CSV table of C-alpha atoms in Angstrom, one decimal:
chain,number,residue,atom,x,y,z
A,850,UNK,CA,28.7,-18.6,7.9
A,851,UNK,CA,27.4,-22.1,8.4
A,852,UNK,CA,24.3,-20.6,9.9
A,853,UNK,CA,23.5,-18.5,7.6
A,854,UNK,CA,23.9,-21.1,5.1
A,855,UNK,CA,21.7,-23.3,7.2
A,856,UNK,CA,19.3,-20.8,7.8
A,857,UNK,CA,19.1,-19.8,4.1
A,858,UNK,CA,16.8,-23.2,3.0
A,859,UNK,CA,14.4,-21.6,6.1
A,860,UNK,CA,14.3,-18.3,4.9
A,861,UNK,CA,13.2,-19.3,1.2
A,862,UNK,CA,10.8,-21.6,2.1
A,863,UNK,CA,9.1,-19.1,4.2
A,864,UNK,CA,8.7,-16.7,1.5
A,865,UNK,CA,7.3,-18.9,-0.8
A,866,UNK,CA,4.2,-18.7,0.0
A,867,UNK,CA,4.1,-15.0,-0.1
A,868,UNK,CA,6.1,-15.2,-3.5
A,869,UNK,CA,3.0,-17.8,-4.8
A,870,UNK,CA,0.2,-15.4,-3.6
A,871,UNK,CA,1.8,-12.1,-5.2
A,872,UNK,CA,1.9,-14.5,-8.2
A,873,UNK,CA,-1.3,-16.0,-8.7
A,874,UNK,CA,-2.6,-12.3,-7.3
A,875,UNK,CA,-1.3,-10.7,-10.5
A,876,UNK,CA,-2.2,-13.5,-13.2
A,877,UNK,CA,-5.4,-12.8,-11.6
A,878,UNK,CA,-5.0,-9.1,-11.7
A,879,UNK,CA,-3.8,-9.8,-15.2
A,880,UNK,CA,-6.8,-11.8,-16.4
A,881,UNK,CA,-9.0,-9.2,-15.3
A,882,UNK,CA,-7.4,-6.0,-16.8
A,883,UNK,CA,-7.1,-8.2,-20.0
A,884,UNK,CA,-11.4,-9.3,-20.1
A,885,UNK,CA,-11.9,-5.7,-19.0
A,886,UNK,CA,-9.8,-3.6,-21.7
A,887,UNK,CA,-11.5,-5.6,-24.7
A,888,UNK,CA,-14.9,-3.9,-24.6
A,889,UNK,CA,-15.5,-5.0,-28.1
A,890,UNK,CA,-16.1,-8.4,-26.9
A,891,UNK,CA,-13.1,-10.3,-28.7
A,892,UNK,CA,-10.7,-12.0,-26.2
A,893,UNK,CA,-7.0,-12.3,-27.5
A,894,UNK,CA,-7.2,-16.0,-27.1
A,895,UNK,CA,-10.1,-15.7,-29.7
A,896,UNK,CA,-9.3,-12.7,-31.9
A,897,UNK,CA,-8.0,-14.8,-35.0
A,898,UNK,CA,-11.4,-17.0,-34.9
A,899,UNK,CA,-13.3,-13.9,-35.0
A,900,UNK,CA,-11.2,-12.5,-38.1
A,901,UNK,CA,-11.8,-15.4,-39.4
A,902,UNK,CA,-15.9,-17.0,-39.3
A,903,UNK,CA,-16.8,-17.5,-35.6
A,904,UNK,CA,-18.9,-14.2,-33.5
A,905,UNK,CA,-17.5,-13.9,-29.6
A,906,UNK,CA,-20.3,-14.5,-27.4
A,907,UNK,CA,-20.4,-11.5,-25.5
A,908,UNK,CA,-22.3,-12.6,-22.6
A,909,UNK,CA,-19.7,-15.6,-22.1
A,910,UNK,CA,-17.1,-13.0,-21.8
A,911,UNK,CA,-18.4,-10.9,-19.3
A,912,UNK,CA,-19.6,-13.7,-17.5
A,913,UNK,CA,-15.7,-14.9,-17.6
A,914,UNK,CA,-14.6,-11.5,-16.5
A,915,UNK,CA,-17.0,-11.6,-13.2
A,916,UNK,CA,-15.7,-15.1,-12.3
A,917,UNK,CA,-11.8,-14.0,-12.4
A,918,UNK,CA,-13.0,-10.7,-10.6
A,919,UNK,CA,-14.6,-13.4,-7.8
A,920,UNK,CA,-11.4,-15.3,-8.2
A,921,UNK,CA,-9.2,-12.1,-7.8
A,922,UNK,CA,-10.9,-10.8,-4.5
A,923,UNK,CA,-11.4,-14.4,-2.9
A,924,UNK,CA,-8.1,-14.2,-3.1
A,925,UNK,CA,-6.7,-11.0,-1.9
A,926,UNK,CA,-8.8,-11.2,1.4
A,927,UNK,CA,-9.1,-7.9,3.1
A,928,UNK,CA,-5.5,-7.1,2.0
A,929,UNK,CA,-5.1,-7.3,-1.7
A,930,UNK,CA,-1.3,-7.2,-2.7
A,931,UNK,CA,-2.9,-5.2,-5.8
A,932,UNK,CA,-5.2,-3.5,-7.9
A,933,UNK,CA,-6.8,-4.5,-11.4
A,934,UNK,CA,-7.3,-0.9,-11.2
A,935,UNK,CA,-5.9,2.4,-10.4
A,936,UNK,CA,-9.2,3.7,-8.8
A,937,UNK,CA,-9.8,6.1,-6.2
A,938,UNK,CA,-9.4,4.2,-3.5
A,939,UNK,CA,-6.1,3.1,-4.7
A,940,UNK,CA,-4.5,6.6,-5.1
A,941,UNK,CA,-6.1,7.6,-1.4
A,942,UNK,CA,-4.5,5.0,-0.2
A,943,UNK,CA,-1.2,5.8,-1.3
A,944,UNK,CA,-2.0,9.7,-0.4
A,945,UNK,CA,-2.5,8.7,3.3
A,946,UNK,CA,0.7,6.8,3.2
A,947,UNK,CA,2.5,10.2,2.1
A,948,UNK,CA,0.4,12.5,4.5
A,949,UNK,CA,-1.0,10.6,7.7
A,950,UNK,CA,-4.2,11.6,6.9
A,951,UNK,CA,-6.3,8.1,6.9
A,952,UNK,CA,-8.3,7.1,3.5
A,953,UNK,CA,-11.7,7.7,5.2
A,954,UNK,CA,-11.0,11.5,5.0
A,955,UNK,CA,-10.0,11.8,1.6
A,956,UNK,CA,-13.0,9.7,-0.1
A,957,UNK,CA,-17.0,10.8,-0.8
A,958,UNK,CA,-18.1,7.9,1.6
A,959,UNK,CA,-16.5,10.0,4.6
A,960,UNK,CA,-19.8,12.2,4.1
A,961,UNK,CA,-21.8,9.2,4.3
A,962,UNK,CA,-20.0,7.3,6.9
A,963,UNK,CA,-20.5,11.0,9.2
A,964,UNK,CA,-24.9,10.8,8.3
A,965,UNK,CA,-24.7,7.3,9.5
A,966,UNK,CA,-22.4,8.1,12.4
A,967,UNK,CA,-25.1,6.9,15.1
A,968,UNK,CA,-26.2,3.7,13.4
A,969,UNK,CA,-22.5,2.4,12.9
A,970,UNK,CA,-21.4,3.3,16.1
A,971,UNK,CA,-24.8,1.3,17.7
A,972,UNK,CA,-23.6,-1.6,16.4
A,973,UNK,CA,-20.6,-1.8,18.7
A,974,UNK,CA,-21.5,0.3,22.0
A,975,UNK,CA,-24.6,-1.3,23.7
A,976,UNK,CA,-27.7,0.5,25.2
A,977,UNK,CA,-25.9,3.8,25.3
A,978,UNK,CA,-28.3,5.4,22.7
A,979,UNK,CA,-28.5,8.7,24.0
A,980,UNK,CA,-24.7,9.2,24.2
A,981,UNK,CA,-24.3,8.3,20.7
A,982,UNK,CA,-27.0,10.8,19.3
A,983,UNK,CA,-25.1,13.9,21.6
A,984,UNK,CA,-22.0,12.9,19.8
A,985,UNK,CA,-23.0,12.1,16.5
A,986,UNK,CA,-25.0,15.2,16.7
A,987,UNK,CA,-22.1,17.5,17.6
A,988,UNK,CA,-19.6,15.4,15.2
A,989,UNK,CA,-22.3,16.4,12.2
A,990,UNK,CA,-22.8,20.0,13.0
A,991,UNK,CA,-18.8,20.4,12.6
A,992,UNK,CA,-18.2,18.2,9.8
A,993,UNK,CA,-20.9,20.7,8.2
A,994,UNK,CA,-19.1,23.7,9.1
A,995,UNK,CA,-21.0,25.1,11.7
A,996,UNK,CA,-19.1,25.3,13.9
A,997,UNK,CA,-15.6,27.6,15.2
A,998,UNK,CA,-13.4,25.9,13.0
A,999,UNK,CA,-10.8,27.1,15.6
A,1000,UNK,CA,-11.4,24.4,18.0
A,1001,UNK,CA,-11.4,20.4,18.0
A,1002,UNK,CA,-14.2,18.5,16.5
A,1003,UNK,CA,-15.7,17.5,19.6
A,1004,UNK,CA,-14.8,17.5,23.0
A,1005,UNK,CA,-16.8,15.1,25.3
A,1006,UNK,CA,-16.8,13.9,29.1
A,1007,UNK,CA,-18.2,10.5,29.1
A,1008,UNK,CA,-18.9,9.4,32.5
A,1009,UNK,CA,-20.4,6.6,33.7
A,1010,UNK,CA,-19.3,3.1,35.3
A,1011,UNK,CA,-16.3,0.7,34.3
A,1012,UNK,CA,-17.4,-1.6,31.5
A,1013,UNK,CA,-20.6,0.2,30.1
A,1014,UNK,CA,-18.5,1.5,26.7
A,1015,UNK,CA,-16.9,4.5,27.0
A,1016,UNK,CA,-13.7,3.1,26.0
A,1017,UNK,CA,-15.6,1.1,23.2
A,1018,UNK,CA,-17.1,4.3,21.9
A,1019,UNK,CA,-14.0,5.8,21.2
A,1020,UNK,CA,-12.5,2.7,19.4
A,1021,UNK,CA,-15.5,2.6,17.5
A,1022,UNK,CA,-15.1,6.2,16.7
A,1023,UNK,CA,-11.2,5.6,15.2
A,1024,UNK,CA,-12.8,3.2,13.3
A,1025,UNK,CA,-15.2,4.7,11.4
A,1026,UNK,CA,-14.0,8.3,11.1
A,1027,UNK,CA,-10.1,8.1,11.0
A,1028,UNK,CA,-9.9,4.2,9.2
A,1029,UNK,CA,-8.9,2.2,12.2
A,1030,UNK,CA,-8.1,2.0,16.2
A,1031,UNK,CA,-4.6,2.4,15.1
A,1032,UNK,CA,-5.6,6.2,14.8
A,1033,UNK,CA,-6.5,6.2,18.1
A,1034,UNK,CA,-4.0,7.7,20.6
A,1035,UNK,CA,-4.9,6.3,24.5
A,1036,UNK,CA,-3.6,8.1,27.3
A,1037,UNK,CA,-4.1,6.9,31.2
A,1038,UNK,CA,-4.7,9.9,32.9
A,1039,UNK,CA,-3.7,8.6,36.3
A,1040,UNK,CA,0.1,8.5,35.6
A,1041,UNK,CA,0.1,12.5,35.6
A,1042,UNK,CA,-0.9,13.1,39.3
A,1043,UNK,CA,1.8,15.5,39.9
A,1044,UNK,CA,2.1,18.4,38.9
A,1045,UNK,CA,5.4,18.4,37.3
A,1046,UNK,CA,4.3,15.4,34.8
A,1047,UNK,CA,2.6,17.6,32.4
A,1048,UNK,CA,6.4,18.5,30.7
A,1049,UNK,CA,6.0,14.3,29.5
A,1050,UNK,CA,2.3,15.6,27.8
A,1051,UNK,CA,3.7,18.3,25.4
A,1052,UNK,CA,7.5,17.3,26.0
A,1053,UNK,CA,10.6,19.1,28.0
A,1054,UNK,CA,11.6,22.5,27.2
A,1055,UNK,CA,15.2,24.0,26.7
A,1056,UNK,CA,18.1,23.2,28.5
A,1057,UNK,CA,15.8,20.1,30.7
A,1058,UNK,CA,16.3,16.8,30.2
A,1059,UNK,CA,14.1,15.0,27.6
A,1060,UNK,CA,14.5,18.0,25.4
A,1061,UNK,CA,13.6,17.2,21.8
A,1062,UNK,CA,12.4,13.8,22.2
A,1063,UNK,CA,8.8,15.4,22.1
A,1064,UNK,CA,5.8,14.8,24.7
A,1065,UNK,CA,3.8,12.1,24.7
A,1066,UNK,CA,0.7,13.6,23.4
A,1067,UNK,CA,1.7,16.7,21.2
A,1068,UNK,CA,4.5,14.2,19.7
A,1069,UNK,CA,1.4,11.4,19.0
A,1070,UNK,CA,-1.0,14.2,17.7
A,1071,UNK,CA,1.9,15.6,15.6
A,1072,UNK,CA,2.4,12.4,13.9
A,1073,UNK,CA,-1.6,12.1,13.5
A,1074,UNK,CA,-3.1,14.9,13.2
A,1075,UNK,CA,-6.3,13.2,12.0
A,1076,UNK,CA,-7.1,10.9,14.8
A,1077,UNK,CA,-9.4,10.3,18.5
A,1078,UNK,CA,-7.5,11.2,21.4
A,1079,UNK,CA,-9.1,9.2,24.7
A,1080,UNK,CA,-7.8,10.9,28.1
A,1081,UNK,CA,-8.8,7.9,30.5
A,1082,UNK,CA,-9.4,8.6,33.8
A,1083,UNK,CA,-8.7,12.2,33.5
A,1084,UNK,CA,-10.2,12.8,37.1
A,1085,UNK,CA,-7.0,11.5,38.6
A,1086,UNK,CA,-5.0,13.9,36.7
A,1087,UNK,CA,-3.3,16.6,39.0
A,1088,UNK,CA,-5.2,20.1,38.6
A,1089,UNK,CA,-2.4,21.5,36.8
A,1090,UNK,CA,-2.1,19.3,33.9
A,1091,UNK,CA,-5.6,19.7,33.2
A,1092,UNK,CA,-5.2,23.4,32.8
A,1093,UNK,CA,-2.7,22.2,29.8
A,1094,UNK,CA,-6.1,21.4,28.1
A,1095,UNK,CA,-7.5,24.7,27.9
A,1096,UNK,CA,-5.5,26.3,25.2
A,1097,UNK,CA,-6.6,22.9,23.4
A,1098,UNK,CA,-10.4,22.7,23.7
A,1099,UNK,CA,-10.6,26.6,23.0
A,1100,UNK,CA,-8.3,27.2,20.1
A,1101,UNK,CA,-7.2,23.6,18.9
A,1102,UNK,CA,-3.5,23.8,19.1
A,1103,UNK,CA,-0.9,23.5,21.9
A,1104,UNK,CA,2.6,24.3,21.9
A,1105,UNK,CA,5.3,21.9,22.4
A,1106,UNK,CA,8.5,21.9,24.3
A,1107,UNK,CA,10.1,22.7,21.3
A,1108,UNK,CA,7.4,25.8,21.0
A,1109,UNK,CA,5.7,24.4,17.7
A,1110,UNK,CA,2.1,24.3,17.7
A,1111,UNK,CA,0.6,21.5,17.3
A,1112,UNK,CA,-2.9,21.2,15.8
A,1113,UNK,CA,-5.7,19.4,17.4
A,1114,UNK,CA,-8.1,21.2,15.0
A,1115,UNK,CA,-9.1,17.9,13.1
A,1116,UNK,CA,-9.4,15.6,16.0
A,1117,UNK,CA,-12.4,14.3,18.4
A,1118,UNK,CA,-11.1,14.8,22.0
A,1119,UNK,CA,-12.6,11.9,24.3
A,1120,UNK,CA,-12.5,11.9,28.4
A,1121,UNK,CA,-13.3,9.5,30.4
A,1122,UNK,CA,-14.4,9.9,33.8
A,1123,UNK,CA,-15.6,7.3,37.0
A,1124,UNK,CA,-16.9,10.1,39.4
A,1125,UNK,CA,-20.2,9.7,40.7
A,1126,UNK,CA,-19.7,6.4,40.0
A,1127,UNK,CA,-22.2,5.1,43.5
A,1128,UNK,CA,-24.8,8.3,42.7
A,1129,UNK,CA,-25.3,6.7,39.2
A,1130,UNK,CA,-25.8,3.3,40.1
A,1131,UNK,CA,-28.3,4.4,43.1
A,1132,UNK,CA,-30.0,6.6,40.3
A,1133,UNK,CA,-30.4,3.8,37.9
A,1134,UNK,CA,-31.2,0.6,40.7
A,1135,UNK,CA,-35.0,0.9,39.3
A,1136,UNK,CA,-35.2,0.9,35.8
A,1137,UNK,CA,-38.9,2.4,36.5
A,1138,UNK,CA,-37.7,5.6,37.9
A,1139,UNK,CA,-34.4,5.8,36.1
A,1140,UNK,CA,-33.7,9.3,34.7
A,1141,UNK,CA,-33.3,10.4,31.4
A,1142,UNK,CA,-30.0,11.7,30.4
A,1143,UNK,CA,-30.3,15.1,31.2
A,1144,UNK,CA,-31.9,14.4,34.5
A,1145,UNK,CA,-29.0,11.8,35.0
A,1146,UNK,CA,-26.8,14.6,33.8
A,1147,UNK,CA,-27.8,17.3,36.4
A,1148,UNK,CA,-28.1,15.0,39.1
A,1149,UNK,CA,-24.3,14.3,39.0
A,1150,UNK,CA,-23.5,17.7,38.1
A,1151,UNK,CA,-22.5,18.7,42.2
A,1152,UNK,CA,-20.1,15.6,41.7
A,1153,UNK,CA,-18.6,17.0,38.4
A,1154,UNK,CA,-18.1,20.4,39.9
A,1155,UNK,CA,-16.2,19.0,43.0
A,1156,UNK,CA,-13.3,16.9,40.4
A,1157,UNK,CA,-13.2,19.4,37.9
A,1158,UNK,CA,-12.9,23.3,37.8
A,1159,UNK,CA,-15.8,24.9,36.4
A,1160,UNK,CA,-14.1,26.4,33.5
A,1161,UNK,CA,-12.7,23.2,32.5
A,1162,UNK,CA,-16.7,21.8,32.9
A,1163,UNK,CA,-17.7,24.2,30.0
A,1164,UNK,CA,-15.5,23.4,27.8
A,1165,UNK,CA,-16.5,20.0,27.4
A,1166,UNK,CA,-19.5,18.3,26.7
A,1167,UNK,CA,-20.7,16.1,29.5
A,1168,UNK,CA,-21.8,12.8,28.5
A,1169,UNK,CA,-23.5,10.2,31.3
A,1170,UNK,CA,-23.4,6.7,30.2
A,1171,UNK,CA,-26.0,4.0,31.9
A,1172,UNK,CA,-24.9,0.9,33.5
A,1173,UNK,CA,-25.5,-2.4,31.5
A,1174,UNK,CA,-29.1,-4.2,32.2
A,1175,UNK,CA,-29.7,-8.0,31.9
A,1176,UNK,CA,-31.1,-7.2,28.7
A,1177,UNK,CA,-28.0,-5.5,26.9
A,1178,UNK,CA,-25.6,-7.8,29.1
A,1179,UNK,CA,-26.5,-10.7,26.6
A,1180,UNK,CA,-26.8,-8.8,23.7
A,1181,UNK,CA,-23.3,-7.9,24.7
A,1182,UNK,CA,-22.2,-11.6,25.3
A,1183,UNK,CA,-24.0,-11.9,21.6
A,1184,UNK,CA,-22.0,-9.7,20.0
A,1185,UNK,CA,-18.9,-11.3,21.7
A,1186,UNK,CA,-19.7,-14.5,20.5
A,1187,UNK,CA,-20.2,-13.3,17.2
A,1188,UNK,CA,-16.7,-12.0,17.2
A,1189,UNK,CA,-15.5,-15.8,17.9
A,1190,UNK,CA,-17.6,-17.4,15.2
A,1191,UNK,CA,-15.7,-14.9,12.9
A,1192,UNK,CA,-12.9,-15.3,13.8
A,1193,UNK,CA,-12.9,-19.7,13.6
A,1194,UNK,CA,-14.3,-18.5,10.4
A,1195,UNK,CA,-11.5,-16.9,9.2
A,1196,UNK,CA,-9.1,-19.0,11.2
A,1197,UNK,CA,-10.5,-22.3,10.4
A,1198,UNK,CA,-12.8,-22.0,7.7
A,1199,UNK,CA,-14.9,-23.7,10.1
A,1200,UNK,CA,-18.5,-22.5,11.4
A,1201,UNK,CA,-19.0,-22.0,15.0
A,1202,UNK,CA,-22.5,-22.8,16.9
A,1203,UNK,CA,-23.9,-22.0,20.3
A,1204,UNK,CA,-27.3,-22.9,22.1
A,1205,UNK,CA,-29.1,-19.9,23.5
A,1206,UNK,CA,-28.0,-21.1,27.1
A,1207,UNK,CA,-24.4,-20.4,26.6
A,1208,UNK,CA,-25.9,-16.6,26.2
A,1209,UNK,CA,-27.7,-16.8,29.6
A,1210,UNK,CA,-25.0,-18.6,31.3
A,1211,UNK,CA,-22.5,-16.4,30.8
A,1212,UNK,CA,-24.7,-13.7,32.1
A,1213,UNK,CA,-25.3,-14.8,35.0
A,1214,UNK,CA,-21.8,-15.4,35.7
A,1215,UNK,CA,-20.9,-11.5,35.4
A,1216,UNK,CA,-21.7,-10.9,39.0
A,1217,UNK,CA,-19.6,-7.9,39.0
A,1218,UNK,CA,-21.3,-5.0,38.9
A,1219,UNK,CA,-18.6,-2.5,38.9
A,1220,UNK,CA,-16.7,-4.5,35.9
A,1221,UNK,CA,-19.5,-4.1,33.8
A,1222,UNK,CA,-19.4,-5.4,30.1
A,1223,UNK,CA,-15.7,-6.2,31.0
A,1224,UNK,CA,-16.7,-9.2,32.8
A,1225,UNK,CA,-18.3,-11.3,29.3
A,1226,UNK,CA,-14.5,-11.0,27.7
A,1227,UNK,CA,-13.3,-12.3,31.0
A,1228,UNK,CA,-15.6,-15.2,30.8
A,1229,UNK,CA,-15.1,-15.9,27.2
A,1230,UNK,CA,-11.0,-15.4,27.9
A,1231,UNK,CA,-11.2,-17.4,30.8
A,1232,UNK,CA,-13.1,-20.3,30.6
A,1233,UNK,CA,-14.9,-21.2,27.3
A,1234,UNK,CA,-12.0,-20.4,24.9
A,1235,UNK,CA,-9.1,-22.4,27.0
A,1236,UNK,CA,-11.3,-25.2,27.5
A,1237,UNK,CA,-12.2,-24.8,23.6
A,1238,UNK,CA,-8.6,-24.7,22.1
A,1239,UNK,CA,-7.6,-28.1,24.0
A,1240,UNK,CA,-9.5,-29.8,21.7
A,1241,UNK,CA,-8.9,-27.7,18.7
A,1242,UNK,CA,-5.2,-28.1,19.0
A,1243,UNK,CA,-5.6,-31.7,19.4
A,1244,UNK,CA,-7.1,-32.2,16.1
A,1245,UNK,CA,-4.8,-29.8,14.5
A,1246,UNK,CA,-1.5,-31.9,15.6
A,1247,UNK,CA,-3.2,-35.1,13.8
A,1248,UNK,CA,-3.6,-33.2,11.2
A,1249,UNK,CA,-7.4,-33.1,10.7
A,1250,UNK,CA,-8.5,-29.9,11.5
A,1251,UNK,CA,-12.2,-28.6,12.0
A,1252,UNK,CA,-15.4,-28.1,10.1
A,1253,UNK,CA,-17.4,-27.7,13.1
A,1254,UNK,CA,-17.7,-26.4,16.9
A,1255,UNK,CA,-20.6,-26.0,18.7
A,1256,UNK,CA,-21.1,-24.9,22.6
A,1257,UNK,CA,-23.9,-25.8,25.1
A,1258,UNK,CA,-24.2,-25.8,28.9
A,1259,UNK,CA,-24.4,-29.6,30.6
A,1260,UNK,CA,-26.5,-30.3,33.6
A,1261,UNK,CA,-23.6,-28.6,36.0
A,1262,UNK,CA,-23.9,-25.7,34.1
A,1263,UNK,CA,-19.9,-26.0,32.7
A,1264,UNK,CA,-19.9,-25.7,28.9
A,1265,UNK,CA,-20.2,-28.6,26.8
A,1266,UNK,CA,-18.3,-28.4,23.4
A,1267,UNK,CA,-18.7,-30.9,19.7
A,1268,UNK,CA,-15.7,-30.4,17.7
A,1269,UNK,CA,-15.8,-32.3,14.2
């Protein structure tokens, strides 16, 4: 008991601050449901003046009501403890929490967010244009019904190189279709190279052991029916298991162990594949003759054929990814970067600076062909952030914090960083 009573004082103090936020969140909350229900103009703080002699200025109230609505939102960050109002967004939200299916579905935006499918998903996955018009284009045509509504959204092969986004795409695509990467379930392919492993996919049946406990991927669709499923590496997948995959791509549901069917009809199937990986990069060595995608698609098509059966070929749509150029290799390291300024942002309320050099630097350190866009987290992991968060932990044990960090490269080419 003496713990507990010790660790009672803890435990209260802890919560405190959540207790203070809910609190000052709903006087907030309160303020603007009260300016917002008084249309007329007369606040309760002035309705006896007004019965009296004095007129409400109007203007002054609404212009009260937009500065606790700033108040309100600066306060709630990107996850508000609560609503002035019960909107639409509010009773999705609490409809997705009841059915698994994510907020983005349920809304008019999703019909927007699906037209503008190529744009968002260009602002995360790097030169890959073409591959995001083939699946933003296939993604479309089903969302508009055009499609057998028997079968998945889309089912793509994305080949290409490590690093060059595949994986990325498919984040991106959990993101904006299904309302985050939480919805999106990640299988490595190469831990199913025997035949018997495919009872783990759709789970054990009768009378085996591991009966009921469900399979790994009809168990994860079954619990999210609305989500991007990313088979990695499928080409290491025994023969046998990928024949699981039929019944999927042509009629959208596959039965468990437990023989429920389980429906696949409302998600977009990704596979990932690193055949032909030295035929691509010899294809694309000269970025004069480098071929266009369907030229880059027929030329590993012999490749394809000899990893995957035929049948299984035309029931997906083949996607070849290019590897990263210079060019996109420090628009990638951009992007990264911009990531890090966010995030001291956020972390810090500090703002975060870099010369152009620390781009070009880091680009020439990703020697690693193979790696691809892989290698600029590695970097950034590796070397610039360590040697970063020595000084910024310094400052935060004295107690003064930061306002400022900006990165250049010195003379020996190692990153120079002003903290402040």
């Amino acid at each position: 008991m003496s713990r507990v009573d010790a660790a009672l004082p803890v435990v209260e103090q802890s919560q405190a601050p959540a207790d203070t936020a809910a609190a000052t969140a709903e006087d907030s909350s309160d303020a603007v449901s009260a300016e917002a229900s008084n249309p007329s103009g007369e606040s309760t703080a002035t309705a006896k003046a007004t019965e009296s002699t004095e007129q409400i200025d109007t203007e002054a109230l609404k212009t009260e009501l937009r500065k606790a609505a700033d108040e309100l939102k600066e306060l709630q960050g990107e996850t508000p403890l609560m609503s002035p109002v019960v909107d639409s967004q509010a009773i999705a939200e609490v409809i997705s929490g009841w059915t698994g299916i994510p907020v983005g579905k349920m809304v008019a935006d999703e019909i927007l967010a699906i037209m503008k499918l190529e744009e968002t998903l260009g602002e995360r996955v790097l030169g890959q244009d073409h591959a995001l018009l083939e699946i933003s284009e296939r993604i479309k045509t089903s969302r508009a019904r055009l499609t057998d509504p028997k079968r998945p959204i889309g089912v793509f092969l994305l080949v290409g190189t490590s690093g060059v986004g595949k994986t990325e795409t498919a984040l991106a695509l959990a993101e904006t279709l299904y309302g985050g990467e939480k919805n999106l379930i990640s299988i490595n392919m190469s831990e199913y190279q025997e035949a018997h492993t495919v009872s783990s996919l759709k789970g054990s049946p009768p009378g085996y052991v591991g009966y009921g406990e469900g399979g790994v991927l009809t168990e994860a669709v079954r619990r999210k029916p609305y989500s991007v499923v990313l088979l990695d590496e499928v080409e290491k997948a025994h023969p046998d298991v990928m024949e699981l995959f039929y019944q999927v791509f042509d009629k959208g549901v596959l039965e468990d162990g437990e023989g429920r069917e389980i429906d696949f009809k409302n998600c977009i199937i990704l596979l990932t594949s690193n055949v032909a990986t030295d035929l691509i990069m010899s294809l694309n060595a000269d970025p004069e003759t480098r071929p266009d995608p369907k030229g880059l698609e027929e030329a590993i098509r012999p490749e394809l054929v000899k990893a995957f059966k035929p049948a299984l070929l035309g029931r997906m749509v083949t996607v070849p990814y290019y590897p990263i150029s210079d060019d996109v290799l420090k628009e990638i390291v951009k992007l990264q970067l911009g990531k890090i300024e966010r995030r001291i942002a956020n972390n810090h309320d500090a703002k975060f600076t870099y010369d152009e050099s620390v781009v070009d630097t880091v680009a020439s350190r990703c020697t690693d062909v193979d790696s691809g866009a892989r290698n600029v987290i590695n970097i950034l992991m590796g070397t610039l952030l360590p040697e970063m968060s020595g000084e910024v932990l310094s400052r935060m044990a004295t107690g003064e914090g930061i306002s400022k960090a900006h990165v250049s490269v010195g003379d020996d080419e190692n990153f120079v960083y002003e903290i402040s």
